[in-house]
mmCIF file of C-alpha atoms and ligand atoms in Angstrom:
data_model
loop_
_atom_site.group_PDB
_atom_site.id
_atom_site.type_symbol
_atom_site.label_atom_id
_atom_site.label_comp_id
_atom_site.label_asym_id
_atom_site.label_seq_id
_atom_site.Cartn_x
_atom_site.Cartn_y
_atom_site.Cartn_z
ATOM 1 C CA UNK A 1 0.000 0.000 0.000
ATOM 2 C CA UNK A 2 1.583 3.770 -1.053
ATOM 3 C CA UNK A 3 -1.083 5.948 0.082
ATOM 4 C CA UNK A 4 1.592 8.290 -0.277
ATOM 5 C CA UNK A 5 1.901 8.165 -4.026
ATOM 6 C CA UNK A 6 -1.692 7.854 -4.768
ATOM 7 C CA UNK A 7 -2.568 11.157 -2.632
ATOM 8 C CA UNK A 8 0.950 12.829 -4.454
ATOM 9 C CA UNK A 9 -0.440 11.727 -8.550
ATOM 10 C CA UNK A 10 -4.090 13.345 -7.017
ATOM 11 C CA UNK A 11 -2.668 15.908 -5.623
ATOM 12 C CA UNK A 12 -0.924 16.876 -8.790
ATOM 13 C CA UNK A 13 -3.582 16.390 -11.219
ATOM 14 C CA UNK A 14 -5.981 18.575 -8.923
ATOM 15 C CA UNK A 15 -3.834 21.421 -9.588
ATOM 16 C CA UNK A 16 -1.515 21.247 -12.427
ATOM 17 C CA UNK A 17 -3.328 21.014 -15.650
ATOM 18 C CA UNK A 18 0.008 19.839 -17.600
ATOM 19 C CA UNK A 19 -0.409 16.824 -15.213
ATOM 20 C CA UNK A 20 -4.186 15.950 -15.781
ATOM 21 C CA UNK A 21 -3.966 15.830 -19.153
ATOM 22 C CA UNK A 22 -1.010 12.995 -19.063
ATOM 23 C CA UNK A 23 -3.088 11.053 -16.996
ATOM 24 C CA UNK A 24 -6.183 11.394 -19.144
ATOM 25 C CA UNK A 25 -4.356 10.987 -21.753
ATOM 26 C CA UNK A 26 -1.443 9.051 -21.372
ATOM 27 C CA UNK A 27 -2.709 6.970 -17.782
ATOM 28 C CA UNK A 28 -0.292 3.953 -17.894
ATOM 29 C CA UNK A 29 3.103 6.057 -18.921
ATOM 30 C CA UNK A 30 2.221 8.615 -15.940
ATOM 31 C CA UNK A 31 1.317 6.058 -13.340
ATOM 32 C CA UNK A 32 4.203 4.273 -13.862
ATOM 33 C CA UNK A 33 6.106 7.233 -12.301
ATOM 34 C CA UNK A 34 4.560 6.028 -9.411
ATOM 35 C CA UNK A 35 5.011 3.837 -7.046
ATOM 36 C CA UNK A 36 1.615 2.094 -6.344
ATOM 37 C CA UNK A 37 -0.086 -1.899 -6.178
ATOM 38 C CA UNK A 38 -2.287 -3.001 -8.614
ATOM 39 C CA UNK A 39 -4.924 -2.443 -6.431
ATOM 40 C CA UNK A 40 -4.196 1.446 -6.699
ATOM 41 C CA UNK A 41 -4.230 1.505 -10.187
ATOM 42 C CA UNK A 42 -7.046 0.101 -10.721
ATOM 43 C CA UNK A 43 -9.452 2.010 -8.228
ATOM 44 C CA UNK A 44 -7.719 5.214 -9.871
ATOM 45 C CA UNK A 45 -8.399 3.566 -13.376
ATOM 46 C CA UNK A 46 -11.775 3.232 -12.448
ATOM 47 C CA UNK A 47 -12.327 6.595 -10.500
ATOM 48 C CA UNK A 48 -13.444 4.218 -7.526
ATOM 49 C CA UNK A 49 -13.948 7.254 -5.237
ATOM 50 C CA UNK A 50 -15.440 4.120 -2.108
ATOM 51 C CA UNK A 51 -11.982 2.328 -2.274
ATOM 52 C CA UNK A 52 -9.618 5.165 -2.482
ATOM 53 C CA UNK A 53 -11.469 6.652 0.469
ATOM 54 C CA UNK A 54 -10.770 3.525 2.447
ATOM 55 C CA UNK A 55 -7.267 3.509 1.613
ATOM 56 C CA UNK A 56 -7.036 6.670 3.116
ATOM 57 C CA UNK A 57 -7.174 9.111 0.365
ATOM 58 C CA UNK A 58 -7.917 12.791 2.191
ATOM 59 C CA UNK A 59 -11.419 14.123 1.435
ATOM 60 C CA UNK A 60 -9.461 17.721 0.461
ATOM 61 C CA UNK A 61 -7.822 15.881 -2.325
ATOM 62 C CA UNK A 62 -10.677 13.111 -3.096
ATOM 63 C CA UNK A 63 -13.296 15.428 -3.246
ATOM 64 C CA UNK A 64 -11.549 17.162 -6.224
ATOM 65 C CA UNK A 65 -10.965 13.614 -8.398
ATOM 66 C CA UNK A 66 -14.983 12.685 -7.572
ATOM 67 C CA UNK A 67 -15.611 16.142 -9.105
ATOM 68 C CA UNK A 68 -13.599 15.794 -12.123
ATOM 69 C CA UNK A 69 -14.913 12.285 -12.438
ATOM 70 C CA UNK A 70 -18.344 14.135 -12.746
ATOM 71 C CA UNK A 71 -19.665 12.997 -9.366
ATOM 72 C CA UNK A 72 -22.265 15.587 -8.062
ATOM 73 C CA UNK A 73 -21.922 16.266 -4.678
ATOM 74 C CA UNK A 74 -24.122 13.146 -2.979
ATOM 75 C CA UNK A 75 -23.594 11.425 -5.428
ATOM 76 C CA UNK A 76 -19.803 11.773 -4.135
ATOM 77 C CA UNK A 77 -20.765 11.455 -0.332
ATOM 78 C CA UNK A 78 -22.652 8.376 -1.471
ATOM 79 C CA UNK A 79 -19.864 6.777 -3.017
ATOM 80 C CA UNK A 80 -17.862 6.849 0.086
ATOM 81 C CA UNK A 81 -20.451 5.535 2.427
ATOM 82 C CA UNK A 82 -20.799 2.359 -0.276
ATOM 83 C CA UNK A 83 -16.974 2.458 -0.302
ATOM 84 C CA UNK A 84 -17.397 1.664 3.638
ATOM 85 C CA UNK A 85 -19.718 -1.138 3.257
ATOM 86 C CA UNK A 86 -17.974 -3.060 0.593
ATOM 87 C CA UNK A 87 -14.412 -2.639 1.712
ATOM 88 C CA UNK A 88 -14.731 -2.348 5.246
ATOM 89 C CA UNK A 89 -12.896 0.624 7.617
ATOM 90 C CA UNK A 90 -10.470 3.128 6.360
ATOM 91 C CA UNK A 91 -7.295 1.442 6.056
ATOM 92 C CA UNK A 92 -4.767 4.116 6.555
ATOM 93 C CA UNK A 93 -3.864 7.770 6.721
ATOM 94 C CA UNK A 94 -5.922 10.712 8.790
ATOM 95 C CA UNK A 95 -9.112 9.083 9.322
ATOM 96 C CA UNK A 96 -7.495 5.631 10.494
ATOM 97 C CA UNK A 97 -5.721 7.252 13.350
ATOM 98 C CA UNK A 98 -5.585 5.700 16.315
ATOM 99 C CA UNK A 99 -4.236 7.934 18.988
ATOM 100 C CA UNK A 100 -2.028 6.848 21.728
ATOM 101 C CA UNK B 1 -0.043 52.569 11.576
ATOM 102 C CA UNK B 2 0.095 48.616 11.699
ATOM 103 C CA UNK B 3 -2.687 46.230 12.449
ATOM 104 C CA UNK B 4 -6.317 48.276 11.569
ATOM 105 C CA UNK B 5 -8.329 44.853 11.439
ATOM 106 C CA UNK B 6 -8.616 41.556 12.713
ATOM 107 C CA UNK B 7 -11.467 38.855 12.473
ATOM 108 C CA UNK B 8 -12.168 35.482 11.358
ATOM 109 C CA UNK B 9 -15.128 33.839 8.878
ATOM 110 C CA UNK B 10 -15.402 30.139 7.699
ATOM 111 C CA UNK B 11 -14.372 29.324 4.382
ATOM 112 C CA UNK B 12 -16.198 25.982 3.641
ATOM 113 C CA UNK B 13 -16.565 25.730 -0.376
ATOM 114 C CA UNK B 14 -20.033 24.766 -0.143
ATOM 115 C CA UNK B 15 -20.581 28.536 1.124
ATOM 116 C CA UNK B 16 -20.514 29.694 -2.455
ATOM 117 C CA UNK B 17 -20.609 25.988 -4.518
ATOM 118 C CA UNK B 18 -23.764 24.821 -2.960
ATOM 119 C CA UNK B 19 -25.387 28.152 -2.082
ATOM 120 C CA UNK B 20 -28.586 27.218 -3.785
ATOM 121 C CA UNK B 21 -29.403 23.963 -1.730
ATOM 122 C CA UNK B 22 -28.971 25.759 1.805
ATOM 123 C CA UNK B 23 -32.210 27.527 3.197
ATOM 124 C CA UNK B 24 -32.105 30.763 2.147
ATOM 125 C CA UNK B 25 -32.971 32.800 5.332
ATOM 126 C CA UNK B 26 -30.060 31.382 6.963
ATOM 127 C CA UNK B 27 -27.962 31.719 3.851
ATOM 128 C CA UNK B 28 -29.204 35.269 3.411
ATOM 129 C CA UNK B 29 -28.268 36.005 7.172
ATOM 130 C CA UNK B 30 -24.610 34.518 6.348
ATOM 131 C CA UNK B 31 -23.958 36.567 3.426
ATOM 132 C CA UNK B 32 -25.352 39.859 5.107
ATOM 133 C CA UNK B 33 -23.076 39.305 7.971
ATOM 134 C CA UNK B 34 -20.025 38.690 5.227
ATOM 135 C CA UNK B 35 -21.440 41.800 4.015
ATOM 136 C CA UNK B 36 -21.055 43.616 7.715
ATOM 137 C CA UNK B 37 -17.589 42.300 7.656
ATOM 138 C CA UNK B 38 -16.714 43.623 4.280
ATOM 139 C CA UNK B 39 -17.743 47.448 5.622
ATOM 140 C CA UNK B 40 -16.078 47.445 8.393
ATOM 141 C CA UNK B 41 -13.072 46.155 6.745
ATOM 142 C CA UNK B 42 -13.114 48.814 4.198
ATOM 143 C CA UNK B 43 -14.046 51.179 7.039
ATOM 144 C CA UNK B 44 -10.812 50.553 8.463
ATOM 145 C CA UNK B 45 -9.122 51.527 5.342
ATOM 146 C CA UNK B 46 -6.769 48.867 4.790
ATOM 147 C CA UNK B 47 -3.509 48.952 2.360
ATOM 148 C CA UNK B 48 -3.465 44.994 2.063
ATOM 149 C CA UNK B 49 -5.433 42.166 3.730
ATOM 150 C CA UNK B 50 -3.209 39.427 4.951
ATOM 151 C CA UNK B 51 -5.482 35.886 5.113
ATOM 152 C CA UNK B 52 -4.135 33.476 7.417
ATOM 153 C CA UNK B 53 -5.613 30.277 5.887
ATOM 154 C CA UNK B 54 -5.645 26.285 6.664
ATOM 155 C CA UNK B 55 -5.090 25.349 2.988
ATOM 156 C CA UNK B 56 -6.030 22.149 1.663
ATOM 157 C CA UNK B 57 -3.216 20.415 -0.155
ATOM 158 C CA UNK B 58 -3.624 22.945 -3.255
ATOM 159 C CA UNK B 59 0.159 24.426 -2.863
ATOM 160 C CA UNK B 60 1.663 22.465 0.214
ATOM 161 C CA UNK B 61 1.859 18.528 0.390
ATOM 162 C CA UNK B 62 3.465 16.028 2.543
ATOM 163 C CA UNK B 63 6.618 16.127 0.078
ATOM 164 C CA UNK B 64 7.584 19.195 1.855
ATOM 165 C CA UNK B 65 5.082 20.429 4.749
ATOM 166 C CA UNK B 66 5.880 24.193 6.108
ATOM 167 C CA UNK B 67 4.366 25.089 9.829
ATOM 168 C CA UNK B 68 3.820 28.158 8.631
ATOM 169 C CA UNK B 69 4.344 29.770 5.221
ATOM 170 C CA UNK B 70 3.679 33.384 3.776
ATOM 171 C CA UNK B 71 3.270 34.245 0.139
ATOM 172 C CA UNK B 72 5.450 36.713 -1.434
ATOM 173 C CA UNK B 73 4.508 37.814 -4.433
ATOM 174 C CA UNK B 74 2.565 40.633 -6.628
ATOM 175 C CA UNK B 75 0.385 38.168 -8.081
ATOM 176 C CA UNK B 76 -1.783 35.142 -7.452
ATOM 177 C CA UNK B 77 -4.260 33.303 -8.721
ATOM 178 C CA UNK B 78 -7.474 31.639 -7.934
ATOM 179 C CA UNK B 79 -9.669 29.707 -7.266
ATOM 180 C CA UNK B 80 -7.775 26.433 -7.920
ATOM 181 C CA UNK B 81 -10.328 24.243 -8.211
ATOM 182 C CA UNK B 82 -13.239 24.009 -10.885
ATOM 183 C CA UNK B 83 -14.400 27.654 -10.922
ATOM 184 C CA UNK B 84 -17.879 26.116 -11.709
ATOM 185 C CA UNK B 85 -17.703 23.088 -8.694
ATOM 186 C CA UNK B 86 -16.728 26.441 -6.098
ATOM 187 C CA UNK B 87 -19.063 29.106 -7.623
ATOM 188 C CA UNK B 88 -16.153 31.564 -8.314
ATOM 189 C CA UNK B 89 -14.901 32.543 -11.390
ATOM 190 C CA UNK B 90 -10.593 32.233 -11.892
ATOM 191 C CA UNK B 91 -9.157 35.696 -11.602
ATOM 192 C CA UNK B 92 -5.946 37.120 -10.381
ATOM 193 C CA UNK B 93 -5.674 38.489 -7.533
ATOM 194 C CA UNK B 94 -2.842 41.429 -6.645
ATOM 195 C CA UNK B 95 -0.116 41.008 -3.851
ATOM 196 C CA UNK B 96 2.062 42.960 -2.526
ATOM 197 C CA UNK B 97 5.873 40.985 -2.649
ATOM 198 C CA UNK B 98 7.544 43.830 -0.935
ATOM 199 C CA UNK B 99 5.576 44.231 1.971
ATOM 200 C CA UNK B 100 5.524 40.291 2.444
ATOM 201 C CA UNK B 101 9.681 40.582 2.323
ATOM 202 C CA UNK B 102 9.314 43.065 5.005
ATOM 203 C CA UNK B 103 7.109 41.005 7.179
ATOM 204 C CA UNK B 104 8.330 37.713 6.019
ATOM 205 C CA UNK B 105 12.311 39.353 7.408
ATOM 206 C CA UNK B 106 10.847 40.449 10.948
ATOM 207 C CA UNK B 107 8.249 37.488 11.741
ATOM 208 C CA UNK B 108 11.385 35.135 11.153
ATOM 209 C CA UNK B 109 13.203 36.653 14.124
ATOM 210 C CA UNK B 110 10.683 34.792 16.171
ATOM 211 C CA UNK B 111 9.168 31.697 13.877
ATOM 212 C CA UNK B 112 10.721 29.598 11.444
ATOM 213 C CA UNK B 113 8.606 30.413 8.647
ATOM 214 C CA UNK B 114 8.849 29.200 4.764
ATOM 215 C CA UNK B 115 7.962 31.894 1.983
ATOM 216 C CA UNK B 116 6.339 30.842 -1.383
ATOM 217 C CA UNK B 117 6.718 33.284 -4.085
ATOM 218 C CA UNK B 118 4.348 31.330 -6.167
ATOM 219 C CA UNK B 119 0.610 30.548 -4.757
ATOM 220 C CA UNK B 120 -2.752 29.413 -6.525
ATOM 221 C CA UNK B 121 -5.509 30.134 -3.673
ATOM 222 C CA UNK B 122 -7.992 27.700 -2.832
ATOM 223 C CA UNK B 123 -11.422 27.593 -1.681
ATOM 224 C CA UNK B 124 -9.691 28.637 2.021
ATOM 225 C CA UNK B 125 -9.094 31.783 0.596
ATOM 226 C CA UNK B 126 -11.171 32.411 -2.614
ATOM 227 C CA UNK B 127 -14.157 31.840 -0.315
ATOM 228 C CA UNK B 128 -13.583 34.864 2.280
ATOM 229 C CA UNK B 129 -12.484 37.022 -0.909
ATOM 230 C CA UNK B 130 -14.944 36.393 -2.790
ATOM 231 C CA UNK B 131 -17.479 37.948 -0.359
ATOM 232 C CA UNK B 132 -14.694 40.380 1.616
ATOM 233 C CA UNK B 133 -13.048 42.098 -1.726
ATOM 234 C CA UNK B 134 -15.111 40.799 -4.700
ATOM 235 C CA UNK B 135 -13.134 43.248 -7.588
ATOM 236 C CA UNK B 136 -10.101 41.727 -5.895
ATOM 237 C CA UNK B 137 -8.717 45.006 -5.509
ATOM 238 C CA UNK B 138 -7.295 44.748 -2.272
ATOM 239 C CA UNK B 139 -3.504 44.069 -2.104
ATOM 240 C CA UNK B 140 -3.960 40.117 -0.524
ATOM 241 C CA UNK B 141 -0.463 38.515 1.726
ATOM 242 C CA UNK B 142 -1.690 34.777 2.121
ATOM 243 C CA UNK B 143 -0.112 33.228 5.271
ATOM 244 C CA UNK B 144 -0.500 28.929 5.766
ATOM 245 C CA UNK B 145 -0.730 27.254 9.003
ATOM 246 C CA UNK B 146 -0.197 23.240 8.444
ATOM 247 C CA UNK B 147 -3.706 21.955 9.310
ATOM 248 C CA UNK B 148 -4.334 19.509 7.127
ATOM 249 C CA UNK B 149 -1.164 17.199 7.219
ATOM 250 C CA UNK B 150 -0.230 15.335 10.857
ATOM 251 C CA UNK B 151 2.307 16.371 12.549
ATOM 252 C CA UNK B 152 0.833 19.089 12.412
ATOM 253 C CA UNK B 153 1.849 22.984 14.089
ATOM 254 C CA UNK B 154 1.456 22.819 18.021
ATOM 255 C CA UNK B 155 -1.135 25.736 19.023
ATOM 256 C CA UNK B 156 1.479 27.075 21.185
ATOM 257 C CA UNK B 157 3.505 27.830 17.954
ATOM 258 C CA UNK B 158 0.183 29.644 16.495
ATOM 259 C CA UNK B 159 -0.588 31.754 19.218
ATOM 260 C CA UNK B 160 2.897 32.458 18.941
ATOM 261 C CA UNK B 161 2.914 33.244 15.587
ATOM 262 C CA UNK B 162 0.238 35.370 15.493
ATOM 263 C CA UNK B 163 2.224 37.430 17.928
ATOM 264 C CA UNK B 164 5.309 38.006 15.768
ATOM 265 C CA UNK B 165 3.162 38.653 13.051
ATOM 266 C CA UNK B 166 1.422 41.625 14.991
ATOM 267 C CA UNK B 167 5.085 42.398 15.769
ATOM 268 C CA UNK B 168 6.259 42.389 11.632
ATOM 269 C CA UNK B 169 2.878 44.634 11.726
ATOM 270 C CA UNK B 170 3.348 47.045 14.547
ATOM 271 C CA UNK B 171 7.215 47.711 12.454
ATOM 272 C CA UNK B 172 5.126 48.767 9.212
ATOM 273 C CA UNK B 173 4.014 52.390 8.083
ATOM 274 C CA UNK B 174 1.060 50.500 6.165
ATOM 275 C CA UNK B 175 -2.773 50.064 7.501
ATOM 276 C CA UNK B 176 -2.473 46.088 7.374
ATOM 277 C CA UNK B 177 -5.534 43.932 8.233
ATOM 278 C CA UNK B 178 -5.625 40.159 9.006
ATOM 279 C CA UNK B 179 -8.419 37.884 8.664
ATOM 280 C CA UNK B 180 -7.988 33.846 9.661
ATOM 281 C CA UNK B 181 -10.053 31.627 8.544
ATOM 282 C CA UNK B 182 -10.625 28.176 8.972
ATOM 283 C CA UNK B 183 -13.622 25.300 10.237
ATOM 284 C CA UNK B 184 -14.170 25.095 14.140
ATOM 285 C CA UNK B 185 -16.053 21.941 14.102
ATOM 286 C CA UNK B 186 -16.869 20.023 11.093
ATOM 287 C CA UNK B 187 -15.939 16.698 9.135
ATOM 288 C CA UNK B 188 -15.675 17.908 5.473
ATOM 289 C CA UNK B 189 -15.415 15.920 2.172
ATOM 290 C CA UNK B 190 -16.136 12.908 4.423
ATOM 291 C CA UNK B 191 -19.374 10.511 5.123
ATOM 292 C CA UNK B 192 -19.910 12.252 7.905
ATOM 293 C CA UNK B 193 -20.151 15.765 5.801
ATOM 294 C CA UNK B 194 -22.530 18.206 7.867
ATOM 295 C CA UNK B 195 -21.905 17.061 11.283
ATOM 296 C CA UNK B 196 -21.617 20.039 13.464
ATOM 297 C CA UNK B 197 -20.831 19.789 17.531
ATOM 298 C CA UNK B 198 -22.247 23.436 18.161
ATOM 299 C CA UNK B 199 -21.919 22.929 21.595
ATOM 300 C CA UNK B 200 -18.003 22.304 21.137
ATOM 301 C CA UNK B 201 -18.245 25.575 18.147
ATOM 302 C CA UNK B 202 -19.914 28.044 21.049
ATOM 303 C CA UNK B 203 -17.201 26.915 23.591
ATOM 304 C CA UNK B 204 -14.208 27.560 21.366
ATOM 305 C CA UNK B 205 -15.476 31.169 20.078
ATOM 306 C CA UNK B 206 -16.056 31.886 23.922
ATOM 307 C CA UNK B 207 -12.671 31.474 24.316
ATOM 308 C CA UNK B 208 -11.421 33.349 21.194
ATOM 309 C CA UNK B 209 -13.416 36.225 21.623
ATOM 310 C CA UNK B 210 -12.371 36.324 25.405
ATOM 311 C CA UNK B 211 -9.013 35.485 24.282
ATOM 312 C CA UNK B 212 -8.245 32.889 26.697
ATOM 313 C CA UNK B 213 -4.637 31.848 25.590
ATOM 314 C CA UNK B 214 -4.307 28.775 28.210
ATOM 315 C CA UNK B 215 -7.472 27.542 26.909
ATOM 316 C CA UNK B 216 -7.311 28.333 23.173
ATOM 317 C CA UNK B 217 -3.581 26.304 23.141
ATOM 318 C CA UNK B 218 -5.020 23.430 25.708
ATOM 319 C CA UNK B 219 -7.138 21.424 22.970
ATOM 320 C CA UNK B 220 -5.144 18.020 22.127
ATOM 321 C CA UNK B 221 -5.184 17.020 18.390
ATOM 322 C CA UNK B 222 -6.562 13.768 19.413
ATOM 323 C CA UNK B 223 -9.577 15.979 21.470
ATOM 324 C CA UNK B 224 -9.780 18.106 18.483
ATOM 325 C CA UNK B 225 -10.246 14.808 16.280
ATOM 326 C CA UNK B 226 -12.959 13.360 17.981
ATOM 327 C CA UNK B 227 -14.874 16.076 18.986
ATOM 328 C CA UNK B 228 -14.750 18.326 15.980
ATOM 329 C CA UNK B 229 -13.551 16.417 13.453
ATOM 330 C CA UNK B 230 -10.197 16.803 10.774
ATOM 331 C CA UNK B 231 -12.139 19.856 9.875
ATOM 332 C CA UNK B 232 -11.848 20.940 13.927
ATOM 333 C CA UNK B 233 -7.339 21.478 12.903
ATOM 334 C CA UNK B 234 -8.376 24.317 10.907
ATOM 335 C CA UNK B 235 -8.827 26.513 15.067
ATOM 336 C CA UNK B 236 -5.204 27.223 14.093
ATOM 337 C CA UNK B 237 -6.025 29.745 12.030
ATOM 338 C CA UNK B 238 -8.289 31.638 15.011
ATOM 339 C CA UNK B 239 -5.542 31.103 17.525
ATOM 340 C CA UNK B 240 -3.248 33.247 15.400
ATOM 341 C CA UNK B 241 -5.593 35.767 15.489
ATOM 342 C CA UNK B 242 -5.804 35.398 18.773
ATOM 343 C CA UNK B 243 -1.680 36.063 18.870
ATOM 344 C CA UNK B 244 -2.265 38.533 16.858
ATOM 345 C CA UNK B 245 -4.353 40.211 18.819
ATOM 346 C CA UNK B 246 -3.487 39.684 22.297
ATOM 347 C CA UNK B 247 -5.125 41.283 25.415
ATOM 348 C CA UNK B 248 -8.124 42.059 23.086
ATOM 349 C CA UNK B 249 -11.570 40.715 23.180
ATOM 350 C CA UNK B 250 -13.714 39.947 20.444
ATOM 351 C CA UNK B 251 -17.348 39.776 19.322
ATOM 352 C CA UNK B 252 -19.339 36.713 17.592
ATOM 353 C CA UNK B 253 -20.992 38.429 14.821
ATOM 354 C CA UNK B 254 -22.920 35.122 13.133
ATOM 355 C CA UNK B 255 -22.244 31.550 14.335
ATOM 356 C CA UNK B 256 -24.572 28.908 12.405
ATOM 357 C CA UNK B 257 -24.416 25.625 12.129
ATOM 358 C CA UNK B 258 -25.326 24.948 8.049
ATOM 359 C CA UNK B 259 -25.015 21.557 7.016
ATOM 360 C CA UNK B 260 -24.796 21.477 3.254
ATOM 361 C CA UNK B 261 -22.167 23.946 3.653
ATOM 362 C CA UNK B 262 -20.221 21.196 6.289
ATOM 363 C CA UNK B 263 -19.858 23.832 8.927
ATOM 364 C CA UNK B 264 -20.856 25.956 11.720
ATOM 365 C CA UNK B 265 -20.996 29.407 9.481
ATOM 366 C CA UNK B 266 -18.865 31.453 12.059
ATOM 367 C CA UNK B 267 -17.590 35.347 11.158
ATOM 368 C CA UNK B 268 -16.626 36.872 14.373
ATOM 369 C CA UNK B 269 -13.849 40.170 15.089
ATOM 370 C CA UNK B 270 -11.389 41.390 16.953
ATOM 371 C CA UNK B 271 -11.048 44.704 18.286
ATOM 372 C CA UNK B 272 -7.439 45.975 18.165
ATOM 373 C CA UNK B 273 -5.628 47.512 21.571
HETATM 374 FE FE1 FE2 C 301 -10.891 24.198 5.405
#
């Protein structure tokens, strides 16, 4: 798992335009300057907005990728909530915290 | 003449993106208090507006997170996201690099702080501008407080901050205002988007507006977590006005909670001693 690297590709595509369009256009030669699973690739192949969420993608980055993915807002909120059900508890990152 | 104005208002993008699906007599009452703030920010004739904001990963990431960074530049730009998903068109919006050097030079006598000469706002900031100078006229010095990325900056270290800032300020010959802005408690761009604790909200503005340093720097990030949500980080922003603005009391001008727009609509000022 490189939640890292998944929140660093969203992260650039949300604000670098030069960046979005590789990965619309040109998905498997930008990913590979990545460093993520299968798993990864796939739910961002797939704009699964339910697993990234419970991987741990932020909701300040995720929100951005539902929206260019043409998710309306519920629609969005929605997707996370089924993300829950059919994957279980966020896996990592902010909202998996457990504090000491 | 230094610091001429200091206050605080929420920044949530649903404030302008979703404006249409939030009742309109509280939305109305939101935007007319925005409005308040506006006058008597213009009343207080400012030269530039510094916004201390709680960005959300549009310029900083974990590759290289500052505590605290300030922009310095004559131009930004903004919003960053989807000027059609935030409800505000993508303009640019005038700095003022010198000034920022100035400030930038004296505030690091006291804080470690990073300077970005290249910034694109986000909804953090475009939001407040949008309703507090909306011909973008006014001379804007962004400011960043890590909120969004654990570790992230102690509340000692804000408080502090804002206190060096009012410092760089005090040094200036310009009329300089200072707005923060940032959630108290909410859970945005999660499943639990539009959960307010208002009880929690009402408790921290007491002690902003009374200024209550030992209290305002007491809250644990773990508290802060599971009382007020990730949204609940963003109080660093208030507690540098509350720095910046020390011995001075405040006034709650509109506290709300507002669901669709995932927070607890707050605008509240400071007066300046
Ligand atoms: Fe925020």
């Amino acid at each position: 798992m490189s939640l890292y690297y998944v929140q660093k590709l969203l992260y650039q595509i949300n604000r670098d335009e030069y960046a979005l369009a590789r990965f619309n256009e040109n998905f498997d030669s930008f990913l590979a300057e990545y460093r993520l699973t299968e798993e990864e690739i796939l739910a961002l192949r797939n704009a699964d907005i339910g697993l990234l969420y419970v991987m741990g993608v932020n909701g300040q980055i995720l929100m951005h990728f539902a929206a260019m993915s043409s998710f309306a807002w519920d629609a969005y909120l929605d997707a996370m909530r089924e993300g829950i059900r059919k994957h279980g508890p966020v896996r990592a990152g902010l909202y998996a915290t457990v504090w000491s | 003449m230094s610091l001429v104005f200091a206050g605080v208002c929420s920044h949530g993008p649903g404030i302008t993106g979703r404006a249409d699906r939030a009742d309109a007599t509280v939305r109305d009452a939101l935007y007319a208090s925005f409005d308040r703030l506006r006058s008597a920010l213009e009343a207080s004739r400012p030269d530039v507006l510094i916004v201390v904001a709680a960005e959300h990963f549009a310029n900083f990431f974990m590759d290289n997170m500052p505590a605290f960074c300030m922009g310095m530049s004559d131009t930004y730009v903004g919003p960053i996201e989807d000027p059609q998903w935030l409800g505000i068109p993508r303009v640019e919006i005038p700095g003022n690099a010198a000034l920022s050097l100035q400030l930038i030079e004296s505030v690091m006598t006291d804080i470690d702080l990073a300077y970005a000469q290249e910034w694109k706002f986000d909804h953090g900031i475009m939001v407040p501008l949008h309703f507090l100078t909306p011909e973008y006229t006014l001379p804007i010095i962004p400011v960043n407080i890590n909120c969004q990325g654990p570790p992230l900056t102690p509340l000692t270290r804000c408080y502090d901050f804002g206190r060096a800032l009012r410092r760089a300020c005090e040094e200036r010959a310009e009329r300089i205002a200072i707005i923060g802005t940032g959630g108290i408690s909410h859970w945005p761009a999660t499943p639990d988007s539009g959960k307010i604790n208002e009880q929690w909200d009402r408790e921290f503005l007491n002690h902003f507006v009374n200024n209550r340093r030992d209290a305002l720097v007491a809250y644990t990030d773990e508290e802060i977590y599971r009382e007020a949500g990730q949204g609940g980080f963003e109080i660093r922003t208030f507690v540098a006005i509350a720095g910046a603005t020390e011995h001075s009391r405040g006034e709650i001008w509109f506290y709300e909670p507002i669901p669709i727009f995932a927070v607890g609509a707050t605008i509240a000022v400071m007066s300046i001693s």
